[in-house]
Coordinates of C-alpha atoms in Angstrom, one line a residue:
M1 CA -3.4 26.6 -7.8
K2 CA -3.0 23.3 -8.9
I3 CA -0.8 20.5 -7.5
A4 CA 1.0 18.5 -10.4
Y5 CA 1.3 14.8 -10.3
R6 CA 4.4 13.0 -10.7
D7 CA 4.3 11.6 -14.6
D8 CA 5.4 8.2 -14.2
K9 CA 2.0 6.3 -12.6
R10 CA 3.7 3.3 -12.2
E11 CA 5.6 4.8 -8.8
F12 CA 1.7 4.8 -7.3
F13 CA 0.4 2.5 -8.7
V14 CA 0.3 -1.4 -10.8
E15 CA -0.8 -2.3 -15.0
E16 CA -2.1 -5.7 -14.3
D17 CA -1.6 -7.9 -17.6
N18 CA -4.3 -10.8 -17.9
D19 CA -1.9 -13.3 -17.1
P20 CA -3.2 -16.8 -15.5
M21 CA -4.1 -16.4 -11.9
P22 CA -1.7 -18.5 -9.8
F23 CA -3.5 -21.0 -7.9
F24 CA -5.6 -20.0 -5.1
G25 CA -8.1 -22.3 -3.5
A26 CA -11.9 -21.7 -2.0
R27 CA -11.7 -20.8 1.9
T28 CA -15.3 -21.7 2.7
D29 CA -18.6 -23.3 1.9
I30 CA -20.4 -21.0 3.3
I31 CA -22.0 -18.1 1.2
C32 CA -22.5 -14.3 3.2
D33 CA -24.6 -12.0 1.1
P34 CA -26.1 -9.6 3.2
E35 CA -29.4 -8.1 2.8
I36 CA -29.0 -3.9 3.1
E37 CA -32.5 -2.9 5.3
N38 CA -30.7 -0.5 8.0
L39 CA -29.1 3.3 8.0
S40 CA -26.4 4.6 9.7
C41 CA -25.6 8.1 9.3
G42 CA -21.9 9.9 9.5
P43 CA -19.6 12.9 7.9
D44 CA -19.8 14.0 4.4
N45 CA -18.9 17.1 2.6
I46 CA -21.8 18.0 3.6
H47 CA -21.9 19.3 7.2
N48 CA -22.5 16.2 9.5
K49 CA -25.1 18.1 11.5
V50 CA -27.5 18.5 8.8
L51 CA -27.3 14.8 8.1
I52 CA -28.2 14.1 11.5
G53 CA -30.8 16.9 11.5
V54 CA -32.5 15.6 8.4
A55 CA -31.4 11.9 9.3
D56 CA -35.5 10.9 9.9
A57 CA -36.2 12.2 6.7
I58 CA -33.9 10.8 4.4
A59 CA -33.8 7.5 6.2
V60 CA -36.3 5.9 3.4
P61 CA -34.9 7.1 0.8
I62 CA -31.2 6.8 1.4
T63 CA -31.7 3.3 2.3
L64 CA -33.9 3.0 -0.9
I65 CA -30.8 4.2 -2.7
F66 CA -28.9 1.6 -0.9
Q67 CA -30.5 -1.3 -1.7
K68 CA -30.8 -0.3 -5.5
S69 CA -27.0 -0.1 -5.7
Y70 CA -26.4 -2.9 -3.6
G71 CA -28.8 -5.0 -5.4
S72 CA -28.0 -3.8 -9.4
G73 CA -24.2 -4.1 -8.1
E74 CA -23.7 -0.3 -9.5
I75 CA -22.3 2.8 -7.9
P76 CA -23.3 6.6 -8.5
Q77 CA -19.8 8.2 -9.9
V78 CA -19.7 10.5 -7.1
W79 CA -18.9 8.0 -4.8
K80 CA -15.8 6.7 -6.6
R81 CA -14.0 9.7 -6.5
A82 CA -11.9 10.8 -3.5
N83 CA -9.8 14.0 -2.2
V84 CA -6.4 12.5 -0.6
S85 CA -5.3 14.2 2.0
P86 CA -1.4 13.7 2.9
L87 CA -1.5 12.6 6.4
F88 CA 2.2 12.8 7.9
K89 CA 4.0 10.1 9.7
S90 CA 7.5 10.8 11.0
G91 CA 10.6 12.6 9.4
S92 CA 11.2 15.5 7.3
R93 CA 8.4 17.6 6.6
I94 CA 10.0 18.5 3.3
N95 CA 10.2 15.2 2.0
V96 CA 6.9 13.9 0.2
E97 CA 7.9 9.9 0.8
N98 CA 6.7 10.9 5.0
Y99 CA 3.3 11.4 3.8
R100 CA 0.7 8.9 3.8
P101 CA -2.2 9.6 1.5
V102 CA -5.8 9.8 3.0
S103 CA -8.6 9.2 0.7
L104 CA -12.0 11.5 2.0
T105 CA -15.0 9.8 0.1
C106 CA -18.8 10.4 -0.2
V107 CA -20.2 9.7 3.6
L108 CA -22.9 8.1 2.3
C109 CA -20.8 5.6 0.2
K110 CA -19.0 4.9 4.0
V111 CA -22.3 4.5 5.4
L112 CA -23.2 1.8 3.0
A113 CA -19.8 0.2 3.4
S114 CA -19.9 0.1 6.5
I115 CA -22.9 -2.2 7.0
I116 CA -21.1 -4.6 4.0
K117 CA -17.9 -4.6 5.9
D118 CA -19.4 -5.5 9.2
S119 CA -21.1 -8.6 7.3
M120 CA -17.8 -9.3 5.7
L121 CA -16.1 -9.4 8.7
K122 CA -19.0 -11.1 10.7
H123 CA -18.8 -13.7 8.3
L124 CA -14.7 -14.3 7.9
L125 CA -14.2 -14.0 11.7
D126 CA -17.6 -16.9 12.4
N127 CA -15.9 -18.9 10.2
E128 CA -12.4 -18.4 11.2
L129 CA -10.8 -17.3 7.8
I130 CA -8.5 -14.8 8.9
S131 CA -5.1 -15.8 10.0
D132 CA -4.9 -15.5 13.8
A133 CA -1.1 -14.3 12.9
Q134 CA -2.7 -10.8 11.8
H135 CA -3.5 -8.6 14.2
G136 CA -3.8 -5.1 12.3
F137 CA -8.0 -3.8 11.5
L138 CA -9.5 -7.2 14.0
L139 CA -11.5 -5.8 16.9
S140 CA -10.1 -7.0 20.3
K141 CA -7.0 -7.0 18.5
S142 CA -3.6 -4.0 18.0
C143 CA 0.4 -3.9 18.2
T144 CA 0.1 -4.6 21.8
T145 CA -1.7 -7.9 21.4
N146 CA 0.6 -8.3 18.4
L147 CA 4.0 -7.4 20.6
L148 CA 2.8 -9.6 23.9
E149 CA 2.4 -13.2 22.0
T150 CA 5.8 -12.0 20.4
I151 CA 7.7 -11.7 23.9
D152 CA 5.9 -14.9 24.9
V153 CA 7.6 -16.9 22.1
I154 CA 10.9 -15.2 22.7
T155 CA 10.6 -15.3 26.6
F156 CA 10.2 -18.9 26.3
A157 CA 13.2 -19.6 23.8
L158 CA 15.3 -17.7 26.0
A159 CA 14.6 -19.7 28.9
E160 CA 15.2 -22.8 27.2
G161 CA 18.3 -21.1 26.2
F162 CA 18.1 -21.0 22.4
P163 CA 18.8 -17.6 19.9
V164 CA 15.8 -16.4 18.1
D165 CA 16.0 -14.7 15.1
A166 CA 13.3 -12.3 13.9
I167 CA 12.7 -10.9 9.9
Y168 CA 10.9 -7.6 10.1
T169 CA 9.3 -7.1 6.3
D170 CA 7.4 -4.1 5.0
F171 CA 5.5 -3.9 2.0
S172 CA 6.4 -0.8 -0.8
K173 CA 3.0 1.2 -0.7
A174 CA 0.9 -1.7 0.2
F175 CA -2.6 -0.4 0.1
D176 CA -2.3 1.3 -3.6
K177 CA -0.1 -1.6 -5.5
I178 CA -3.1 -4.4 -5.1
P179 CA -4.2 -5.0 -8.6
H180 CA -7.8 -5.6 -8.6
R181 CA -8.4 -8.2 -10.4
R182 CA -6.1 -10.5 -8.4
L183 CA -7.9 -9.2 -5.1
M184 CA -11.4 -10.0 -6.9
Y185 CA -10.2 -13.2 -7.5
K186 CA -9.2 -13.8 -3.8
I187 CA -12.6 -12.1 -2.6
S188 CA -14.3 -14.7 -4.3
K189 CA -12.9 -17.6 -2.7
F190 CA -13.8 -16.6 0.8
G191 CA -17.9 -17.1 0.4
F192 CA -19.8 -13.9 -0.3
G193 CA -22.6 -13.6 -2.6
V194 CA -22.6 -12.7 -6.3
K195 CA -24.4 -9.4 -5.2
L196 CA -21.4 -8.5 -2.5
I197 CA -18.7 -9.4 -5.6
N198 CA -20.3 -7.4 -7.7
W199 CA -20.5 -4.2 -5.6
I200 CA -16.8 -4.5 -4.6
K201 CA -16.0 -4.8 -8.0
A202 CA -18.0 -2.0 -9.1
F203 CA -16.4 0.1 -5.9
L204 CA -13.0 -0.6 -7.5
R205 CA -13.7 0.0 -10.7
D206 CA -13.4 3.3 -12.5
R207 CA -12.2 5.6 -9.3
I208 CA -10.7 8.9 -9.9
Q209 CA -8.7 10.9 -7.0
R210 CA -7.1 14.2 -6.6
V211 CA -4.6 15.9 -4.0
V212 CA -6.2 18.9 -1.6
L213 CA -4.3 21.0 0.3
G214 CA -6.4 23.3 1.8
D215 CA -7.7 25.5 -1.2
S216 CA -4.7 24.0 -3.3
Y217 CA -5.7 20.9 -5.4
S218 CA -4.5 18.6 -8.2
D219 CA -5.9 17.5 -11.4
W220 CA -8.0 14.1 -11.1
L221 CA -6.1 11.3 -11.6
S222 CA -7.2 7.3 -12.5
V223 CA -6.9 5.1 -9.7
L224 CA -5.3 1.8 -11.2
S225 CA -5.1 -0.2 -8.6
G226 CA -5.2 -0.2 -5.0
V227 CA -8.0 0.2 -2.5
P228 CA -8.7 3.7 -0.5
Q229 CA -6.9 4.3 2.1
G230 CA -8.7 6.1 4.6
S231 CA -11.7 4.0 3.6
V232 CA -14.2 1.7 5.6
L233 CA -13.6 -1.3 3.2
G234 CA -10.2 -0.4 1.9
P235 CA -8.6 -2.6 5.5
I236 CA -10.9 -5.4 5.2
L237 CA -10.0 -5.7 1.8
F238 CA -6.3 -5.5 2.3
L239 CA -6.5 -8.7 4.9
L240 CA -8.0 -10.8 2.5
Y241 CA -5.9 -9.4 -0.1
I242 CA -2.6 -10.5 2.7
N243 CA -4.2 -13.6 4.4
D244 CA -2.8 -16.4 2.8
L245 CA 0.5 -15.3 3.0
F246 CA 0.7 -16.7 6.6
E247 CA -0.7 -20.3 5.7
L248 CA 2.5 -21.6 4.6
I249 CA 5.0 -20.2 7.0
Q250 CA 6.9 -22.5 9.2
N251 CA 7.7 -20.2 11.8
T252 CA 5.8 -18.2 14.1
F253 CA 4.0 -15.4 12.1
K254 CA 2.7 -12.1 12.9
A255 CA 1.6 -9.2 11.3
S256 CA -0.1 -6.0 12.1
A257 CA -1.9 -5.0 8.3
D258 CA 1.8 -5.5 6.0
D259 CA 4.1 -5.2 8.6
T260 CA 4.9 -8.4 9.3
K261 CA 7.2 -10.6 11.0
I262 CA 8.6 -13.7 11.5
I263 CA 10.5 -15.4 14.4
S264 CA 12.5 -18.1 14.4
V265 CA 13.8 -20.4 17.4
I266 CA 17.0 -21.8 16.4
R267 CA 17.3 -25.2 17.9
N268 CA 19.6 -26.2 14.9
F269 CA 20.5 -26.2 11.4
L270 CA 17.6 -27.4 10.4
S271 CA 15.4 -24.3 12.3
N272 CA 17.9 -22.6 9.7
L273 CA 16.8 -24.1 6.7
E274 CA 13.2 -23.5 7.6
L275 CA 13.5 -19.9 7.8
Q276 CA 15.3 -19.4 4.9
C277 CA 12.4 -21.6 3.1
D278 CA 9.9 -19.0 4.6
I279 CA 11.7 -16.1 3.2
D280 CA 11.8 -18.1 -0.4
F281 CA 7.7 -18.4 0.0
I282 CA 7.6 -14.4 0.8
C283 CA 9.3 -13.8 -2.3
K284 CA 7.5 -16.0 -4.3
W285 CA 4.3 -14.8 -2.9
C286 CA 5.6 -11.1 -3.8
K287 CA 6.0 -12.5 -7.3
D288 CA 3.0 -14.2 -7.8
W289 CA 0.8 -11.4 -6.5
S290 CA 2.3 -8.5 -8.1
T291 CA 3.7 -7.2 -4.9
Q292 CA 6.7 -5.5 -4.1
L293 CA 8.6 -5.7 -0.7
N294 CA 10.2 -1.9 1.0
I295 CA 13.6 -3.3 1.5
P296 CA 15.1 -0.2 3.4
Y297 CA 12.5 -1.1 6.4
S298 CA 13.1 -5.0 6.2
L299 CA 15.4 -6.0 8.9
V300 CA 16.8 -9.1 10.2
F301 CA 16.9 -9.1 14.3
F302 CA 19.5 -11.3 16.0
P303 CA 19.3 -10.5 19.5
D304 CA 22.4 -11.0 21.8
I305 CA 22.1 -14.7 23.2
I306 CA 25.3 -15.4 25.5
T307 CA 25.5 -19.0 24.5
K308 CA 28.1 -21.3 23.1
N309 CA 25.7 -22.9 20.8
S310 CA 23.9 -19.6 19.1
I311 CA 23.6 -20.0 15.5
L312 CA 22.5 -16.9 13.5
C313 CA 20.7 -17.7 10.4
N314 CA 22.7 -16.6 7.1
A315 CA 19.1 -15.0 5.4
I316 CA 18.9 -14.4 1.6
F317 CA 15.8 -13.2 0.1
S318 CA 15.8 -15.7 -2.8
G319 CA 18.7 -14.6 -4.7
L320 CA 17.3 -11.3 -5.3
Y321 CA 17.8 -9.5 -1.7
P322 CA 21.6 -10.4 -0.6
L323 CA 21.5 -9.8 3.2
F324 CA 24.1 -7.2 4.3
C325 CA 25.2 -7.3 8.0
N326 CA 26.7 -4.7 9.6
K327 CA 28.8 -6.5 12.6
S328 CA 28.6 -4.0 14.6
S329 CA 25.2 -3.9 14.9
R330 CA 22.6 -6.3 16.5
H331 CA 20.2 -4.6 13.8
R332 CA 20.6 -5.8 10.0
T333 CA 19.0 -4.2 7.2
C334 CA 18.2 -6.0 4.0
F335 CA 18.6 -4.7 0.7

């Protein structure tokens, strides 16, 4: 049995033009270009027990394949294929929008990607190239650390008698709509070596995928943009793509992957202007880097503050996404 894709691929991917890149300066002069020496095993289409059982016998030839792949910047075509499995999130199970696509890829590609990811992450953390505002996909950080830091900001503001506005944003199909050319342009600015950049470029190029549900499957579909969800490299590539969004935000900014929030302590009228500037910057960033806000899942939150000097932010997303406020609710959705 085959599963049919929707005809309009634009709903899933971004087709990138050859327009000039927005400015994105180099983040470091230090070069990261790891050597591939060791091998670790994991699950694959071949049963995990089989790979573990023959690990000693295949370690050397697999290592040679890894070194050849990394050194030449070429990847076997089978490593570019993915079976997409829908992972239920919440809501109605009959609504396809309530499922997250997870790519199941070749285990040997995951092993090599894991070695590369560890070197990349060490380079990024040692040189402090990842924003402290990011709490997603990083060691010793999580939704809990994000929440604790947010509570600290809000608690101190309330103790001083100032109201707090918080703007929560979400990106539409964030992993699937990252343009590859723009992503590679950004990666080149983080001090990674030529071999690593070429390997990642080959990893993203000419990928195909199909949806698999039990014994049912769809036709193969070319992947035009995005990073594979469920892959080893996908999360770190996404963090690199979104990292510069945090740099020019004036207010406190926290993120868990693509779920971001701006926390503004309203001390005076200038605080309103700063918050509006932050909103304008996010909208400009989305336009420059071909991403789109998921408006139904974005909202502005005004905590109930008992103070005579409370100033509420009149937040408008650059005139493109006007803010409609339901005065009977504390949660005000941005459309």
